[in-house]
């Protein structure tokens, strides 16, 4: 007796099922290392920080559960609010200056034919090659009162400030941190904006020139509106870096003089790993406060800056 013929439809369904299983298995194997690393090095430490924020713990002795006492202490700790004020000051100065200078430099190189344009690109990007430590040490020499370049330059133009230590005086130390931060970040965003400007059709600028628009009009009415989604993302990254980073402040002033330059990241670091204090619970609570602030700032940027696609 002859064997029954195979059903073509059943064969195709079986083949598709095997292909789907193989595809899902491949996706699972391909994403497991990255997803596992995210869980192990990002998600798990963050969840652990939430747990630590409910404890009174120095990292050695037995932890004591204190509930929300750490968060209550934050509201009475004026050092926290002083540090946050410094962060807010940096947030409203460093990102706008960095983005504006990067935009202007990128616009000039993208729309003007400089003979040494390639050399300018390297010079503008050079600070981004240096580490934060190198940049901070370099500017510490510039600000030095005895042999710093800033005081020497001021004397050349007739302004004698004597041996003024810019990082050692309360009136200037906080403001002196802004130029190194801007100088160190301009190169990166300059390259991003320059590449983005290369995608803008030249016909838009040609039409604007025929209508009598100068470079300022073209920058603010064509370039910046079309690059607004990129500018928005750049502002978010700069804001996150200001609130999370403290390396430049640690090297330049270590929060001094008398806490006049202390930022929230440095204060949290000193609470957890300082010479006189080891309170991981309170430091974690400050970290949770910082997390909430960053989320609110991100939502504010999303609300007040339109996320529209560029249309030519």
PDB file of C-alpha atoms in Angstrom:
ATOM      1  CA  UNK A   1       0.000   0.000   0.000  1.00  0.00           C
ATOM      2  CA  UNK A   2       1.466   3.450  -0.997  1.00  0.00           C
ATOM      3  CA  UNK A   3       2.408   5.998   1.735  1.00  0.00           C
ATOM      4  CA  UNK A   4       0.179   9.109   1.929  1.00  0.00           C
ATOM      5  CA  UNK A   5       1.569  12.175   0.142  1.00  0.00           C
ATOM      6  CA  UNK A   6       2.982  14.938   2.343  1.00  0.00           C
ATOM      7  CA  UNK A   7       0.755  17.968   2.813  1.00  0.00           C
ATOM      8  CA  UNK A   8       2.541  21.009   1.262  1.00  0.00           C
ATOM      9  CA  UNK A   9       0.705  23.433   3.557  1.00  0.00           C
ATOM     10  CA  UNK A  10       1.697  21.509   6.658  1.00  0.00           C
ATOM     11  CA  UNK A  11       5.318  21.419   5.465  1.00  0.00           C
ATOM     12  CA  UNK A  12       5.380  25.196   4.973  1.00  0.00           C
ATOM     13  CA  UNK A  13       3.886  25.797   8.422  1.00  0.00           C
ATOM     14  CA  UNK A  14       6.469  23.522   9.997  1.00  0.00           C
ATOM     15  CA  UNK A  15       9.280  25.299   8.138  1.00  0.00           C
ATOM     16  CA  UNK A  16       8.017  28.748   9.181  1.00  0.00           C
ATOM     17  CA  UNK A  17       7.725  27.590  12.792  1.00  0.00           C
ATOM     18  CA  UNK A  18      11.325  26.349  12.812  1.00  0.00           C
ATOM     19  CA  UNK A  19      12.536  29.581  11.189  1.00  0.00           C
ATOM     20  CA  UNK A  20      10.682  31.646  13.793  1.00  0.00           C
ATOM     21  CA  UNK A  21      12.140  29.609  16.649  1.00  0.00           C
ATOM     22  CA  UNK A  22      15.655  29.939  15.218  1.00  0.00           C
ATOM     23  CA  UNK A  23      15.207  33.694  14.753  1.00  0.00           C
ATOM     24  CA  UNK A  24      14.006  34.197  18.311  1.00  0.00           C
ATOM     25  CA  UNK A  25      16.809  32.017  19.649  1.00  0.00           C
ATOM     26  CA  UNK A  26      19.377  34.042  17.718  1.00  0.00           C
ATOM     27  CA  UNK A  27      17.935  37.332  19.020  1.00  0.00           C
ATOM     28  CA  UNK A  28      17.965  35.962  22.564  1.00  0.00           C
ATOM     29  CA  UNK A  29      21.596  34.820  22.315  1.00  0.00           C
ATOM     30  CA  UNK A  30      22.689  38.073  20.647  1.00  0.00           C
ATOM     31  CA  UNK A  31      21.050  40.383  23.183  1.00  0.00           C
ATOM     32  CA  UNK A  32      21.685  38.403  26.363  1.00  0.00           C
ATOM     33  CA  UNK A  33      25.282  39.692  26.932  1.00  0.00           C
ATOM     34  CA  UNK A  34      24.274  43.336  26.505  1.00  0.00           C
ATOM     35  CA  UNK A  35      21.055  42.948  28.482  1.00  0.00           C
ATOM     36  CA  UNK A  36      22.866  41.015  31.201  1.00  0.00           C
ATOM     37  CA  UNK A  37      25.520  43.715  31.427  1.00  0.00           C
ATOM     38  CA  UNK A  38      22.813  46.379  31.692  1.00  0.00           C
ATOM     39  CA  UNK A  39      21.113  44.503  34.532  1.00  0.00           C
ATOM     40  CA  UNK A  40      24.375  43.789  36.339  1.00  0.00           C
ATOM     41  CA  UNK A  41      26.098  47.166  36.009  1.00  0.00           C
ATOM     42  CA  UNK A  42      23.198  49.641  35.668  1.00  0.00           C
ATOM     43  CA  UNK A  43      19.834  48.386  36.848  1.00  0.00           C
ATOM     44  CA  UNK A  44      21.031  46.383  39.859  1.00  0.00           C
ATOM     45  CA  UNK A  45      23.271  49.173  41.300  1.00  0.00           C
ATOM     46  CA  UNK A  46      20.464  51.704  40.884  1.00  0.00           C
ATOM     47  CA  UNK A  47      17.963  49.494  42.677  1.00  0.00           C
ATOM     48  CA  UNK A  48      20.566  48.828  45.353  1.00  0.00           C
ATOM     49  CA  UNK A  49      20.987  52.584  45.804  1.00  0.00           C
ATOM     50  CA  UNK A  50      17.269  52.895  46.491  1.00  0.00           C
ATOM     51  CA  UNK A  51      17.648  50.278  49.221  1.00  0.00           C
ATOM     52  CA  UNK A  52      20.759  51.964  50.656  1.00  0.00           C
ATOM     53  CA  UNK A  53      18.929  55.285  50.837  1.00  0.00           C
ATOM     54  CA  UNK A  54      16.689  53.765  53.521  1.00  0.00           C
ATOM     55  CA  UNK A  55      19.644  52.759  55.701  1.00  0.00           C
ATOM     56  CA  UNK A  56      22.156  54.317  58.038  1.00  0.00           C
ATOM     57  CA  UNK A  57      25.311  52.515  56.953  1.00  0.00           C
ATOM     58  CA  UNK A  58      29.020  53.292  56.770  1.00  0.00           C
ATOM     59  CA  UNK A  59      29.857  50.326  54.570  1.00  0.00           C
ATOM     60  CA  UNK A  60      31.490  48.330  57.388  1.00  0.00           C
ATOM     61  CA  UNK A  61      29.218  47.947  60.381  1.00  0.00           C
ATOM     62  CA  UNK A  62      25.756  46.427  60.398  1.00  0.00           C
ATOM     63  CA  UNK A  63      23.296  48.644  58.487  1.00  0.00           C
ATOM     64  CA  UNK A  64      20.382  50.170  60.386  1.00  0.00           C
ATOM     65  CA  UNK A  65      17.047  50.672  58.679  1.00  0.00           C
ATOM     66  CA  UNK A  66      15.939  54.299  59.141  1.00  0.00           C
ATOM     67  CA  UNK A  67      13.197  54.551  56.537  1.00  0.00           C
ATOM     68  CA  UNK A  68      12.750  58.061  55.155  1.00  0.00           C
ATOM     69  CA  UNK A  69      14.960  59.768  57.754  1.00  0.00           C
ATOM     70  CA  UNK A  70      17.731  60.331  55.197  1.00  0.00           C
ATOM     71  CA  UNK A  71      15.325  62.150  52.896  1.00  0.00           C
ATOM     72  CA  UNK A  72      14.036  64.261  55.792  1.00  0.00           C
ATOM     73  CA  UNK A  73      17.615  65.208  56.632  1.00  0.00           C
ATOM     74  CA  UNK A  74      18.145  66.494  53.092  1.00  0.00           C
ATOM     75  CA  UNK A  75      15.540  69.225  53.565  1.00  0.00           C
ATOM     76  CA  UNK A  76      17.412  70.570  56.619  1.00  0.00           C
ATOM     77  CA  UNK A  77      20.889  70.236  55.103  1.00  0.00           C
ATOM     78  CA  UNK A  78      21.751  73.668  53.710  1.00  0.00           C
ATOM     79  CA  UNK A  79      24.951  72.260  52.173  1.00  0.00           C
ATOM     80  CA  UNK A  80      22.816  70.192  49.794  1.00  0.00           C
ATOM     81  CA  UNK A  81      20.857  73.220  48.620  1.00  0.00           C
ATOM     82  CA  UNK A  82      24.002  75.330  48.292  1.00  0.00           C
ATOM     83  CA  UNK A  83      25.559  72.640  46.110  1.00  0.00           C
ATOM     84  CA  UNK A  84      22.379  72.371  44.025  1.00  0.00           C
ATOM     85  CA  UNK A  85      22.393  76.134  43.524  1.00  0.00           C
ATOM     86  CA  UNK A  86      25.910  75.884  42.111  1.00  0.00           C
ATOM     87  CA  UNK A  87      24.753  73.106  39.775  1.00  0.00           C
ATOM     88  CA  UNK A  88      21.827  75.224  38.615  1.00  0.00           C
ATOM     89  CA  UNK A  89      24.150  78.144  37.971  1.00  0.00           C
ATOM     90  CA  UNK A  90      26.352  75.915  35.824  1.00  0.00           C
ATOM     91  CA  UNK A  91      23.306  74.483  34.059  1.00  0.00           C
ATOM     92  CA  UNK A  92      22.130  77.938  32.955  1.00  0.00           C
ATOM     93  CA  UNK A  93      25.570  79.074  31.797  1.00  0.00           C
ATOM     94  CA  UNK A  94      27.693  76.176  30.529  1.00  0.00           C
ATOM     95  CA  UNK A  95      25.241  74.482  28.081  1.00  0.00           C
ATOM     96  CA  UNK A  96      24.121  77.727  26.368  1.00  0.00           C
ATOM     97  CA  UNK A  97      27.711  78.962  26.013  1.00  0.00           C
ATOM     98  CA  UNK A  98      28.988  75.586  24.797  1.00  0.00           C
ATOM     99  CA  UNK A  99      26.206  75.145  22.255  1.00  0.00           C
ATOM    100  CA  UNK A 100      26.344  78.736  20.986  1.00  0.00           C
ATOM    101  CA  UNK A 101      30.132  78.774  20.528  1.00  0.00           C
ATOM    102  CA  UNK A 102      30.041  75.351  18.862  1.00  0.00           C
ATOM    103  CA  UNK A 103      27.276  76.494  16.509  1.00  0.00           C
ATOM    104  CA  UNK A 104      29.092  79.679  15.522  1.00  0.00           C
ATOM    105  CA  UNK A 105      32.397  77.891  14.875  1.00  0.00           C
ATOM    106  CA  UNK A 106      30.677  75.126  12.913  1.00  0.00           C
ATOM    107  CA  UNK A 107      28.686  77.644  10.871  1.00  0.00           C
ATOM    108  CA  UNK A 108      31.781  79.658   9.976  1.00  0.00           C
ATOM    109  CA  UNK A 109      33.672  76.590   8.778  1.00  0.00           C
ATOM    110  CA  UNK A 110      30.661  75.158   6.953  1.00  0.00           C
ATOM    111  CA  UNK A 111      29.695  78.355   5.111  1.00  0.00           C
ATOM    112  CA  UNK A 112      32.983  80.169   4.594  1.00  0.00           C
ATOM    113  CA  UNK A 113      35.912  78.962   2.536  1.00  0.00           C
ATOM    114  CA  UNK A 114      38.911  79.215   4.844  1.00  0.00           C
ATOM    115  CA  UNK A 115      42.241  78.207   3.375  1.00  0.00           C
ATOM    116  CA  UNK A 116      43.249  76.504   6.639  1.00  0.00           C
ATOM    117  CA  UNK A 117      39.819  75.054   7.353  1.00  0.00           C
ATOM    118  CA  UNK A 118      41.087  71.532   8.030  1.00  0.00           C
ATOM    119  CA  UNK A 119      43.637  72.861  10.538  1.00  0.00           C
ATOM    120  CA  UNK A 120      40.924  74.850  12.314  1.00  0.00           C
ATOM    121  CA  UNK A 121      38.854  71.690  12.644  1.00  0.00           C
ATOM    122  CA  UNK A 122      41.717  69.930  14.388  1.00  0.00           C
ATOM    123  CA  UNK A 123      42.374  72.900  16.679  1.00  0.00           C
ATOM    124  CA  UNK A 124      38.735  73.239  17.690  1.00  0.00           C
ATOM    125  CA  UNK A 125      38.412  69.510  18.367  1.00  0.00           C
ATOM    126  CA  UNK A 126      41.727  69.237  20.229  1.00  0.00           C
ATOM    127  CA  UNK A 127      40.352  70.020  23.753  1.00  0.00           C
ATOM    128  CA  UNK A 128      37.977  67.071  23.451  1.00  0.00           C
ATOM    129  CA  UNK A 129      40.963  64.738  23.073  1.00  0.00           C
ATOM    130  CA  UNK A 130      42.276  65.787  26.486  1.00  0.00           C
ATOM    131  CA  UNK A 131      40.912  64.204  29.644  1.00  0.00           C
ATOM    132  CA  UNK A 132      39.065  66.212  32.275  1.00  0.00           C
ATOM    133  CA  UNK A 133      42.054  65.869  34.592  1.00  0.00           C
ATOM    134  CA  UNK A 134      44.464  67.337  32.031  1.00  0.00           C
ATOM    135  CA  UNK A 135      42.100  70.210  31.201  1.00  0.00           C
ATOM    136  CA  UNK A 136      41.615  71.026  34.877  1.00  0.00           C
ATOM    137  CA  UNK A 137      45.345  70.998  35.623  1.00  0.00           C
ATOM    138  CA  UNK A 138      46.019  73.166  32.567  1.00  0.00           C
ATOM    139  CA  UNK A 139      43.478  75.779  33.652  1.00  0.00           C
ATOM    140  CA  UNK A 140      44.737  75.653  37.226  1.00  0.00           C
ATOM    141  CA  UNK A 141      48.084  76.895  35.871  1.00  0.00           C
ATOM    142  CA  UNK A 142      46.297  79.554  33.815  1.00  0.00           C
ATOM    143  CA  UNK A 143      44.509  80.841  36.919  1.00  0.00           C
ATOM    144  CA  UNK A 144      47.584  80.743  39.152  1.00  0.00           C
ATOM    145  CA  UNK A 145      48.217  84.060  40.889  1.00  0.00           C
ATOM    146  CA  UNK A 146      52.017  84.019  40.730  1.00  0.00           C
ATOM    147  CA  UNK A 147      52.802  82.802  37.202  1.00  0.00           C
ATOM    148  CA  UNK A 148      49.400  82.234  35.591  1.00  0.00           C
ATOM    149  CA  UNK A 149      48.748  83.240  31.995  1.00  0.00           C
ATOM    150  CA  UNK A 150      45.533  85.064  32.864  1.00  0.00           C
ATOM    151  CA  UNK A 151      47.168  87.568  35.207  1.00  0.00           C
ATOM    152  CA  UNK A 152      50.066  88.010  32.767  1.00  0.00           C
ATOM    153  CA  UNK A 153      47.641  88.695  29.925  1.00  0.00           C
ATOM    154  CA  UNK A 154      45.734  91.226  31.993  1.00  0.00           C
ATOM    155  CA  UNK A 155      48.965  93.038  32.831  1.00  0.00           C
ATOM    156  CA  UNK A 156      49.808  93.252  29.117  1.00  0.00           C
ATOM    157  CA  UNK A 157      46.614  95.208  28.457  1.00  0.00           C
ATOM    158  CA  UNK A 158      47.137  97.493  31.438  1.00  0.00           C
ATOM    159  CA  UNK A 159      45.062  95.712  34.086  1.00  0.00           C
ATOM    160  CA  UNK A 160      47.214  94.891  37.083  1.00  0.00           C
ATOM    161  CA  UNK A 161      45.411  92.536  39.464  1.00  0.00           C
ATOM    162  CA  UNK A 162      48.546  91.680  41.412  1.00  0.00           C
ATOM    163  CA  UNK A 163      48.813  88.073  42.527  1.00  0.00           C
ATOM    164  CA  UNK A 164      45.110  87.358  42.385  1.00  0.00           C
ATOM    165  CA  UNK A 165      44.344  83.668  42.827  1.00  0.00           C
ATOM    166  CA  UNK A 166      41.179  83.193  40.817  1.00  0.00           C
ATOM    167  CA  UNK A 167      40.465  79.759  42.275  1.00  0.00           C
ATOM    168  CA  UNK A 168      41.249  80.791  45.846  1.00  0.00           C
ATOM    169  CA  UNK A 169      38.838  83.698  46.209  1.00  0.00           C
ATOM    170  CA  UNK A 170      35.133  83.274  46.907  1.00  0.00           C
ATOM    171  CA  UNK A 171      34.198  86.048  44.505  1.00  0.00           C
ATOM    172  CA  UNK A 172      35.808  84.440  41.451  1.00  0.00           C
ATOM    173  CA  UNK A 173      36.308  80.728  42.166  1.00  0.00           C
ATOM    174  CA  UNK A 174      32.816  79.628  41.107  1.00  0.00           C
ATOM    175  CA  UNK A 175      32.855  81.664  37.892  1.00  0.00           C
ATOM    176  CA  UNK A 176      36.382  80.503  37.081  1.00  0.00           C
ATOM    177  CA  UNK A 177      35.117  76.922  36.707  1.00  0.00           C
ATOM    178  CA  UNK A 178      32.879  77.853  33.764  1.00  0.00           C
ATOM    179  CA  UNK A 179      35.562  78.608  31.095  1.00  0.00           C
ATOM    180  CA  UNK A 180      37.370  75.239  31.468  1.00  0.00           C
ATOM    181  CA  UNK A 181      34.046  73.393  31.242  1.00  0.00           C
ATOM    182  CA  UNK A 182      33.015  75.278  28.105  1.00  0.00           C
ATOM    183  CA  UNK A 183      36.458  74.985  26.473  1.00  0.00           C
ATOM    184  CA  UNK A 184      36.556  71.253  27.115  1.00  0.00           C
ATOM    185  CA  UNK A 185      33.116  70.619  25.611  1.00  0.00           C
ATOM    186  CA  UNK A 186      33.086  72.873  22.544  1.00  0.00           C
ATOM    187  CA  UNK A 187      35.158  70.535  20.364  1.00  0.00           C
ATOM    188  CA  UNK A 188      32.777  67.587  20.633  1.00  0.00           C
ATOM    189  CA  UNK A 189      29.620  69.529  19.824  1.00  0.00           C
ATOM    190  CA  UNK A 190      31.434  71.530  17.148  1.00  0.00           C
ATOM    191  CA  UNK A 191      32.008  68.287  15.211  1.00  0.00           C
ATOM    192  CA  UNK A 192      28.392  67.194  15.699  1.00  0.00           C
ATOM    193  CA  UNK A 193      26.975  70.508  14.475  1.00  0.00           C
ATOM    194  CA  UNK A 194      29.438  70.694  11.584  1.00  0.00           C
ATOM    195  CA  UNK A 195      28.383  67.271  10.305  1.00  0.00           C
ATOM    196  CA  UNK A 196      24.727  68.148  10.766  1.00  0.00           C
ATOM    197  CA  UNK A 197      25.136  71.383   8.796  1.00  0.00           C
ATOM    198  CA  UNK A 198      26.552  69.441   5.861  1.00  0.00           C
ATOM    199  CA  UNK A 199      23.100  67.858   5.378  1.00  0.00           C
ATOM    200  CA  UNK A 200      21.324  71.227   4.981  1.00  0.00           C
ATOM    201  CA  UNK A 201      20.684  71.941   1.288  1.00  0.00           C
ATOM    202  CA  UNK A 202      22.834  74.746  -0.061  1.00  0.00           C
ATOM    203  CA  UNK A 203      19.834  76.037  -2.008  1.00  0.00           C
ATOM    204  CA  UNK A 204      18.320  77.342   1.230  1.00  0.00           C
ATOM    205  CA  UNK A 205      21.338  79.538   1.883  1.00  0.00           C
ATOM    206  CA  UNK A 206      21.489  80.627  -1.767  1.00  0.00           C
ATOM    207  CA  UNK A 207      17.844  81.699  -1.660  1.00  0.00           C
ATOM    208  CA  UNK A 208      18.461  83.590   1.583  1.00  0.00           C
ATOM    209  CA  UNK A 209      21.446  85.391   0.039  1.00  0.00           C
ATOM    210  CA  UNK A 210      19.308  86.457  -2.943  1.00  0.00           C
ATOM    211  CA  UNK A 211      16.787  87.894  -0.492  1.00  0.00           C
ATOM    212  CA  UNK A 212      19.512  89.904   1.236  1.00  0.00           C
ATOM    213  CA  UNK A 213      19.993  87.828   4.386  1.00  0.00           C
ATOM    214  CA  UNK A 214      23.347  88.224   6.095  1.00  0.00           C
ATOM    215  CA  UNK A 215      25.227  85.538   8.029  1.00  0.00           C
ATOM    216  CA  UNK A 216      23.448  86.304  11.304  1.00  0.00           C
ATOM    217  CA  UNK A 217      20.044  85.977   9.639  1.00  0.00           C
ATOM    218  CA  UNK A 218      21.043  82.710   7.990  1.00  0.00           C
ATOM    219  CA  UNK A 219      22.383  81.317  11.262  1.00  0.00           C
ATOM    220  CA  UNK A 220      19.316  82.155  13.362  1.00  0.00           C
ATOM    221  CA  UNK A 221      16.600  81.686  10.718  1.00  0.00           C
ATOM    222  CA  UNK A 222      17.871  78.656   8.798  1.00  0.00           C
ATOM    223  CA  UNK A 223      20.660  76.792  10.559  1.00  0.00           C
ATOM    224  CA  UNK A 224      19.500  76.845  14.171  1.00  0.00           C
ATOM    225  CA  UNK A 225      15.816  75.984  13.451  1.00  0.00           C
ATOM    226  CA  UNK A 226      16.838  73.035  11.275  1.00  0.00           C
ATOM    227  CA  UNK A 227      19.324  71.802  13.878  1.00  0.00           C
ATOM    228  CA  UNK A 228      16.960  72.226  16.815  1.00  0.00           C
ATOM    229  CA  UNK A 229      16.457  68.465  17.425  1.00  0.00           C
ATOM    230  CA  UNK A 230      20.246  68.011  17.627  1.00  0.00           C
ATOM    231  CA  UNK A 231      20.612  71.107  19.817  1.00  0.00           C
ATOM    232  CA  UNK A 232      17.938  69.707  22.130  1.00  0.00           C
ATOM    233  CA  UNK A 233      19.771  66.387  22.546  1.00  0.00           C
ATOM    234  CA  UNK A 234      23.060  68.231  23.072  1.00  0.00           C
ATOM    235  CA  UNK A 235      21.492  70.351  25.819  1.00  0.00           C
ATOM    236  CA  UNK A 236      20.243  67.204  27.563  1.00  0.00           C
ATOM    237  CA  UNK A 237      23.684  65.573  27.465  1.00  0.00           C
ATOM    238  CA  UNK A 238      25.369  68.733  28.753  1.00  0.00           C
ATOM    239  CA  UNK A 239      22.825  69.071  31.545  1.00  0.00           C
ATOM    240  CA  UNK A 240      23.341  65.452  32.603  1.00  0.00           C
ATOM    241  CA  UNK A 241      27.089  65.930  32.590  1.00  0.00           C
ATOM    242  CA  UNK A 242      26.858  69.028  34.783  1.00  0.00           C
ATOM    243  CA  UNK A 243      24.734  67.336  37.438  1.00  0.00           C
ATOM    244  CA  UNK A 244      26.584  64.012  37.400  1.00  0.00           C
ATOM    245  CA  UNK A 245      30.167  65.163  36.957  1.00  0.00           C
ATOM    246  CA  UNK A 246      32.410  66.824  39.498  1.00  0.00           C
ATOM    247  CA  UNK A 247      35.937  65.889  38.411  1.00  0.00           C
ATOM    248  CA  UNK A 248      36.861  69.381  37.249  1.00  0.00           C
ATOM    249  CA  UNK A 249      35.612  70.946  40.498  1.00  0.00           C
ATOM    250  CA  UNK A 250      37.465  68.311  42.539  1.00  0.00           C
ATOM    251  CA  UNK A 251      40.771  69.082  40.796  1.00  0.00           C
ATOM    252  CA  UNK A 252      40.419  72.852  40.481  1.00  0.00           C
ATOM    253  CA  UNK A 253      39.072  73.782  43.915  1.00  0.00           C
ATOM    254  CA  UNK A 254      37.943  70.616  45.743  1.00  0.00           C
ATOM    255  CA  UNK A 255      34.773  72.529  46.556  1.00  0.00           C
ATOM    256  CA  UNK A 256      36.586  75.443  48.173  1.00  0.00           C
ATOM    257  CA  UNK A 257      37.155  78.031  49.286  1.00  0.00           C
ATOM    258  CA  UNK A 258      34.767  77.332  52.172  1.00  0.00           C
ATOM    259  CA  UNK A 259      32.387  75.325  49.997  1.00  0.00           C
ATOM    260  CA  UNK A 260      31.819  78.187  47.549  1.00  0.00           C
ATOM    261  CA  UNK A 261      32.296  75.893  44.538  1.00  0.00           C
ATOM    262  CA  UNK A 262      30.931  72.617  45.883  1.00  0.00           C
ATOM    263  CA  UNK A 263      28.494  70.829  43.571  1.00  0.00           C
ATOM    264  CA  UNK A 264      26.023  68.097  44.429  1.00  0.00           C
ATOM    265  CA  UNK A 265      28.131  65.289  42.936  1.00  0.00           C
ATOM    266  CA  UNK A 266      31.198  66.291  44.937  1.00  0.00           C
ATOM    267  CA  UNK A 267      29.164  66.694  48.128  1.00  0.00           C
ATOM    268  CA  UNK A 268      27.634  63.256  47.658  1.00  0.00           C
ATOM    269  CA  UNK A 269      31.091  61.780  47.001  1.00  0.00           C
ATOM    270  CA  UNK A 270      32.500  63.347  50.167  1.00  0.00           C
ATOM    271  CA  UNK A 271      29.571  62.083  52.238  1.00  0.00           C
ATOM    272  CA  UNK A 272      30.185  58.527  51.050  1.00  0.00           C
ATOM    273  CA  UNK A 273      33.990  58.441  50.789  1.00  0.00           C
ATOM    274  CA  UNK A 274      35.257  61.520  52.671  1.00  0.00           C
ATOM    275  CA  UNK A 275      37.938  61.513  55.323  1.00  0.00           C
ATOM    276  CA  UNK A 276      35.541  62.299  58.165  1.00  0.00           C
ATOM    277  CA  UNK A 277      32.258  60.862  56.895  1.00  0.00           C
ATOM    278  CA  UNK A 278      31.250  57.466  55.523  1.00  0.00           C
ATOM    279  CA  UNK A 279      27.487  57.505  55.252  1.00  0.00           C
ATOM    280  CA  UNK A 280      26.455  55.507  52.215  1.00  0.00           C
ATOM    281  CA  UNK A 281      22.795  55.694  53.181  1.00  0.00           C
ATOM    282  CA  UNK A 282      22.642  59.491  53.199  1.00  0.00           C
ATOM    283  CA  UNK A 283      24.766  59.692  50.044  1.00  0.00           C
ATOM    284  CA  UNK A 284      22.343  57.305  48.297  1.00  0.00           C
ATOM    285  CA  UNK A 285      19.420  59.483  49.389  1.00  0.00           C
ATOM    286  CA  UNK A 286      21.115  62.498  47.814  1.00  0.00           C
ATOM    287  CA  UNK A 287      21.601  60.394  44.688  1.00  0.00           C
ATOM    288  CA  UNK A 288      17.849  59.689  44.603  1.00  0.00           C
ATOM    289  CA  UNK A 289      17.186  63.423  44.889  1.00  0.00           C
ATOM    290  CA  UNK A 290      19.564  64.016  42.004  1.00  0.00           C
ATOM    291  CA  UNK A 291      17.753  61.364  39.956  1.00  0.00           C
ATOM    292  CA  UNK A 292      14.404  63.106  40.492  1.00  0.00           C
ATOM    293  CA  UNK A 293      15.900  66.473  39.521  1.00  0.00           C
ATOM    294  CA  UNK A 294      17.355  65.045  36.305  1.00  0.00           C
ATOM    295  CA  UNK A 295      14.039  63.443  35.351  1.00  0.00           C
ATOM    296  CA  UNK A 296      12.169  66.713  35.960  1.00  0.00           C
ATOM    297  CA  UNK A 297      14.764  68.666  33.968  1.00  0.00           C
ATOM    298  CA  UNK A 298      14.446  66.196  31.093  1.00  0.00           C
ATOM    299  CA  UNK A 299      10.646  66.547  31.127  1.00  0.00           C
ATOM    300  CA  UNK A 300      10.996  70.341  31.164  1.00  0.00           C
ATOM    301  CA  UNK A 301      13.272  70.265  28.127  1.00  0.00           C
ATOM    302  CA  UNK A 302      10.822  67.988  26.300  1.00  0.00           C
ATOM    303  CA  UNK A 303       7.956  70.335  27.106  1.00  0.00           C
ATOM    304  CA  UNK A 304       9.549  73.655  26.192  1.00  0.00           C
ATOM    305  CA  UNK A 305      11.608  72.568  23.176  1.00  0.00           C
ATOM    306  CA  UNK A 306       9.701  71.230  20.224  1.00  0.00           C
ATOM    307  CA  UNK A 307      10.884  67.876  18.915  1.00  0.00           C
ATOM    308  CA  UNK A 308       9.988  68.418  15.303  1.00  0.00           C
ATOM    309  CA  UNK A 309      11.527  66.776  12.290  1.00  0.00           C
ATOM    310  CA  UNK A 310      13.414  69.149  10.024  1.00  0.00           C
ATOM    311  CA  UNK A 311      11.581  69.965   6.796  1.00  0.00           C
ATOM    312  CA  UNK A 312      13.393  71.530   3.879  1.00  0.00           C
TER     313      UNK A 312
END
